[in-house]
PDB file of C-alpha atoms in Angstrom:
ATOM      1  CA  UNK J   1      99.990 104.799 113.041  1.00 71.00           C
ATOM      2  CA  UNK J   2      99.660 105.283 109.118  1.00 92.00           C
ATOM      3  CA  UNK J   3     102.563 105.551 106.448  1.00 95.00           C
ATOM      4  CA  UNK J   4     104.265 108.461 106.480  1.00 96.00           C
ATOM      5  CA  UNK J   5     107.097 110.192 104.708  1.00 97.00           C
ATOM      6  CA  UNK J   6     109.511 111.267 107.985  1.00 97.00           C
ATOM      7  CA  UNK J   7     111.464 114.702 106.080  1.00 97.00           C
ATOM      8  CA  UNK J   8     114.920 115.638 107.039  1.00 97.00           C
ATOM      9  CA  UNK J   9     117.233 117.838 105.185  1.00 96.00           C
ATOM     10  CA  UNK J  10     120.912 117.615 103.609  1.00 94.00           C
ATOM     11  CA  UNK J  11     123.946 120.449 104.250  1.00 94.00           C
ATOM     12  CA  UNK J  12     126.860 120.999 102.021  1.00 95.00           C
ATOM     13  CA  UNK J  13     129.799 123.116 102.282  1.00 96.00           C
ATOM     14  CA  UNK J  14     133.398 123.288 101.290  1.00 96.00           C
ATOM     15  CA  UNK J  15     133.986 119.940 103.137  1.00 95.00           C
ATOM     16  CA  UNK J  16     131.603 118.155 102.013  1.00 95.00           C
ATOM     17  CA  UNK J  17     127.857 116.880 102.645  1.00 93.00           C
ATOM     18  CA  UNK J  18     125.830 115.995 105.687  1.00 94.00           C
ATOM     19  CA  UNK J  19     122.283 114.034 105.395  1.00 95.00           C
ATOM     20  CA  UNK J  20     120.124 113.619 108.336  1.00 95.00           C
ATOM     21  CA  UNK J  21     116.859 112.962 109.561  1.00 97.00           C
ATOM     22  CA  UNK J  22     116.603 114.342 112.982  1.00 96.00           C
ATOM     23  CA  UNK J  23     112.898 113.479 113.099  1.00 97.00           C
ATOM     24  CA  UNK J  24     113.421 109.650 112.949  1.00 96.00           C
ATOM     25  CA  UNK J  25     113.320 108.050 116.259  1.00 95.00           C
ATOM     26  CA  UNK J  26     115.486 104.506 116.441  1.00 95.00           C
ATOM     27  CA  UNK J  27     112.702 103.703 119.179  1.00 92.00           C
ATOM     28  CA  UNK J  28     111.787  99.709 118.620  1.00 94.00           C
ATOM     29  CA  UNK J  29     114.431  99.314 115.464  1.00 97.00           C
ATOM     30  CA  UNK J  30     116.082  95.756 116.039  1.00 96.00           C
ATOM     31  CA  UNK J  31     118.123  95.077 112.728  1.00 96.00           C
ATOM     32  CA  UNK J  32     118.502  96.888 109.634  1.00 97.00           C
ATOM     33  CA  UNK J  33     119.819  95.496 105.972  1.00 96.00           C
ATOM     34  CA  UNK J  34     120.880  97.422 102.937  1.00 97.00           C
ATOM     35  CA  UNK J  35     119.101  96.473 100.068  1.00 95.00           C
ATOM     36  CA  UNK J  36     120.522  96.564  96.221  1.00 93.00           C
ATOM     37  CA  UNK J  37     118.336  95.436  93.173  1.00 90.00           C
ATOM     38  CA  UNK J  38     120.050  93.246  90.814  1.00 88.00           C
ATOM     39  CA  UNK J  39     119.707  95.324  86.663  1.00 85.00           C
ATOM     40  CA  UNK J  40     117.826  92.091  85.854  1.00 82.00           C
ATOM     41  CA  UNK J  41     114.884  92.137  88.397  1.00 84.00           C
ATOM     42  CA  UNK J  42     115.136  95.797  89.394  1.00 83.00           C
ATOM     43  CA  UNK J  43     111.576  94.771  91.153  1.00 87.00           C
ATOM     44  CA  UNK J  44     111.048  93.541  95.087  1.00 89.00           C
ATOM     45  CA  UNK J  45     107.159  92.820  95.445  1.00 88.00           C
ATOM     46  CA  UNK J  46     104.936  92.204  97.581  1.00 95.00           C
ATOM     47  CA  UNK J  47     106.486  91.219 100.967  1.00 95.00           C
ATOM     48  CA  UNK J  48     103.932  91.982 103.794  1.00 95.00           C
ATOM     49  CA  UNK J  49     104.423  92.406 107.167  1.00 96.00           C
ATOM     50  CA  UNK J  50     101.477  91.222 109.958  1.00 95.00           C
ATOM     51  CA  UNK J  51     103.653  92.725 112.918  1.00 96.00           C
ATOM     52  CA  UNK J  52     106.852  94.540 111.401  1.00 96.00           C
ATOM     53  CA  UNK J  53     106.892  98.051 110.949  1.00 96.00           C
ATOM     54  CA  UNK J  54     109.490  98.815 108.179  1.00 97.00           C
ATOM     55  CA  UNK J  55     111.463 102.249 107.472  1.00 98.00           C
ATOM     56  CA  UNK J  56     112.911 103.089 104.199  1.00 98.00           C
ATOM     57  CA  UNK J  57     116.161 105.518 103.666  1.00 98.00           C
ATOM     58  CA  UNK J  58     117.830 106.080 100.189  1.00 98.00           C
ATOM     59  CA  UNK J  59     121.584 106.015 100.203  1.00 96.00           C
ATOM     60  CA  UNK J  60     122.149 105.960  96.739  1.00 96.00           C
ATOM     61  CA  UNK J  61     120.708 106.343  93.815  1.00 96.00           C
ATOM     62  CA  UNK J  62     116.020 106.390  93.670  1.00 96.00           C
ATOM     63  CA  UNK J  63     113.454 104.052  94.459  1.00 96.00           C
ATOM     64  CA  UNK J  64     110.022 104.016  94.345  1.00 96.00           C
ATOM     65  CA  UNK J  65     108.185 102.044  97.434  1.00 97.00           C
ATOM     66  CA  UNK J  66     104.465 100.654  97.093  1.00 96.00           C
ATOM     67  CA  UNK J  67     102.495 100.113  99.813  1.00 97.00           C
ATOM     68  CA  UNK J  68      99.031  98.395 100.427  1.00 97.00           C
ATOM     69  CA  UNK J  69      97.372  97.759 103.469  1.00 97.00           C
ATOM     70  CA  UNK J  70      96.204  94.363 103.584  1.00 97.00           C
ATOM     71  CA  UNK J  71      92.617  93.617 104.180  1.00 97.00           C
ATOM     72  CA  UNK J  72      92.736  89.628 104.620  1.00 96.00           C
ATOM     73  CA  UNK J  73      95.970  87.897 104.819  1.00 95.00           C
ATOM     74  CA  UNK J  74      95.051  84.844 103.688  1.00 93.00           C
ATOM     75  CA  UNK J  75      92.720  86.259 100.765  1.00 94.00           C
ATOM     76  CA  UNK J  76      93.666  89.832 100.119  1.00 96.00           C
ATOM     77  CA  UNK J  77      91.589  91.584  97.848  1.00 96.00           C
ATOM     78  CA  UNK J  78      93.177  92.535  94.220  1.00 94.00           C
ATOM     79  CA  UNK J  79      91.373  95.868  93.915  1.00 95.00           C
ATOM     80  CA  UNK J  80      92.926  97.595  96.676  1.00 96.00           C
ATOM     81  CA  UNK J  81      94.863 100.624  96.950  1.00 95.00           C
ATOM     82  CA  UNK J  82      98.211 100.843  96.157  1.00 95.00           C
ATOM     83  CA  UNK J  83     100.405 103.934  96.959  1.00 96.00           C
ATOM     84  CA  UNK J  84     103.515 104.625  96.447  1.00 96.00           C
ATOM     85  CA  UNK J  85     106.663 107.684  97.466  1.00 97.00           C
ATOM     86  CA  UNK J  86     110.016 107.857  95.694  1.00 97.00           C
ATOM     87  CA  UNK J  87     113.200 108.242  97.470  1.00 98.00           C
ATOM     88  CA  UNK J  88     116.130 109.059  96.270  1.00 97.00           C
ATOM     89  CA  UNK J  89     119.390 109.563  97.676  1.00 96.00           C
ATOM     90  CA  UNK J  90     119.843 113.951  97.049  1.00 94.00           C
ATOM     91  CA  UNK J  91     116.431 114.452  99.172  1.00 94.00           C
ATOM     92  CA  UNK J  92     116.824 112.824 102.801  1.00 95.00           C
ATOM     93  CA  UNK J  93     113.776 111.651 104.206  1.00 97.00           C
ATOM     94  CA  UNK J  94     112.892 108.646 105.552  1.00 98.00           C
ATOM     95  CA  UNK J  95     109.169 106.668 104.719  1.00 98.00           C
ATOM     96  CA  UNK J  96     107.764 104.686 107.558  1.00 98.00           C
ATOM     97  CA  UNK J  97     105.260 101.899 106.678  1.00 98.00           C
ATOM     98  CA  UNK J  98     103.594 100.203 110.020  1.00 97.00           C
ATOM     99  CA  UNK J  99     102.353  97.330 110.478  1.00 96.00           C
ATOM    100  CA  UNK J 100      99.384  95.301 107.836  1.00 97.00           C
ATOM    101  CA  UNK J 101     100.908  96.115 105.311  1.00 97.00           C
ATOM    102  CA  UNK J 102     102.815  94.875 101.609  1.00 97.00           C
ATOM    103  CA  UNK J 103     105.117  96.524 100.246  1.00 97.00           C
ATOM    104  CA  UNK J 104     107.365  96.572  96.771  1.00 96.00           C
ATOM    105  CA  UNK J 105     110.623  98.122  96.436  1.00 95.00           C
ATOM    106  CA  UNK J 106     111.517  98.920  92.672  1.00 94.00           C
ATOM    107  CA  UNK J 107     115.260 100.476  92.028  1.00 95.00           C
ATOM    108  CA  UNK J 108     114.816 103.337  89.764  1.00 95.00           C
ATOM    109  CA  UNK J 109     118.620 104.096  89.020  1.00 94.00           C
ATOM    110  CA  UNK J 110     121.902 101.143  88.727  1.00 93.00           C
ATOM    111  CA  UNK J 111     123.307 100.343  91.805  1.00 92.00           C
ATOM    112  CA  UNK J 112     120.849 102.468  93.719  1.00 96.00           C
ATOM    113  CA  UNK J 113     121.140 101.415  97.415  1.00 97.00           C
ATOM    114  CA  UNK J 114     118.519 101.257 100.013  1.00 97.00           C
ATOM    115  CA  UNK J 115     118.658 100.682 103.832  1.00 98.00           C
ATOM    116  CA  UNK J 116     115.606  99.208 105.457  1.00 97.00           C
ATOM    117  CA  UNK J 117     114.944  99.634 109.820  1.00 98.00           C
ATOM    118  CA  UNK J 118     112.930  96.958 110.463  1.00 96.00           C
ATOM    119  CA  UNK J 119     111.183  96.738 114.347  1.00 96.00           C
ATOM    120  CA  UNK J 120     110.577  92.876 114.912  1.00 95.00           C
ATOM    121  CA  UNK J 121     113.589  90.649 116.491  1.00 94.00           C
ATOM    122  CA  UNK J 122     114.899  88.138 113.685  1.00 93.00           C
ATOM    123  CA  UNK J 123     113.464  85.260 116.094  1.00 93.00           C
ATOM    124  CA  UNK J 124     109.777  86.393 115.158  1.00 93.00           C
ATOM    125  CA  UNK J 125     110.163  87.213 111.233  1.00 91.00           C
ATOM    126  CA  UNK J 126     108.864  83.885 110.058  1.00 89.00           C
ATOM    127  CA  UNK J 127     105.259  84.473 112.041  1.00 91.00           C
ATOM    128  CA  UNK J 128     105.334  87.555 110.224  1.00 93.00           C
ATOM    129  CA  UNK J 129     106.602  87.404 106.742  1.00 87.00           C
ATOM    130  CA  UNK J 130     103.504  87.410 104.098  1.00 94.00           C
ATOM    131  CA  UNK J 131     104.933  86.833 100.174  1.00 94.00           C
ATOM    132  CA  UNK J 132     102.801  88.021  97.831  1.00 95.00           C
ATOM    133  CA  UNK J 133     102.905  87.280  93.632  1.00 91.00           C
ATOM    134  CA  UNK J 134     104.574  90.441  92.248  1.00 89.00           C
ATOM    135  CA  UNK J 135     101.358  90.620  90.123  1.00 91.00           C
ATOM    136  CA  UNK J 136      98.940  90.752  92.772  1.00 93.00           C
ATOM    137  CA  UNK J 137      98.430  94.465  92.361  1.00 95.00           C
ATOM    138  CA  UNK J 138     100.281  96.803  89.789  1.00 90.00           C
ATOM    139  CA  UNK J 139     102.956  99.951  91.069  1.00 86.00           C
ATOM    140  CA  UNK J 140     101.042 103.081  90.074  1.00 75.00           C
ATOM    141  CA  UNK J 141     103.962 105.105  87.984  1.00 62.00           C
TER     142      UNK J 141
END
């Protein structure tokens, strides 16, 4: 499966607001956690994930996500591609990133607030967790 940006849609009335993503399937999620940059170090890079898929959902605020798919996970190659979406809380959508790859999470907003669906049971996540140097490749802007 490759990354891919999962779209769903918002409704408003006099009430009030509804996001959703009807297209997202829960199918293999085991945990989630809500992630909020600190002002300081508004940057999360590179985490990579040998077995974890990861999905991405805005609830406040804007982020922009790089991903890289990792060619060697011992020795990973500086010159590969990095791509990136921006999500931000007013457009709900969802970005799935699968297995093999790193990823960086950069808050683009104060207290912007981001929840991440991650597929592999907490038992498993230290065969799996890859931590890269934030420098080893740059966040197209």
């Amino acid at each position: 499966m490759n990354v891919q940006v999962i779209q769903g849609d918002r409704f408003e009335d006099y009430r009030g607001s509804v996001a959703f993503v009807n297209d997202f399937k829960f199918d293999g999620i085991e945990r989630f956690y809500v992630i909020t940059n600190s002002d300081e170090n508004p940057v999360r890079a590179w985490q990579g994930h040998k077995l974890d898929c990861k999905n991405f959902y805005c609830v406040s605020g804007s982020f922009q996500i790089g991903f890289v798919a990792i060619d060697d996970w011992m020795n990973p190659s500086k010159d590969l591609k990095v791509e990136s979406v921006v999500l931000q809380a007013s457009e709900s959508k969802v970005l799935h990133i699968p297995a093999g790859y790193a990823n960086a999470i950069v808050a683009l907003e104060k207290d912007s607030k981001l929840i991440s669906f991650s597929t592999l049971p907490l038992s498993r996540v230290k065969e799996d967790d890859v931590r890269f140097d934030k420098d080893t490749w740059q966040l197209n802007e």
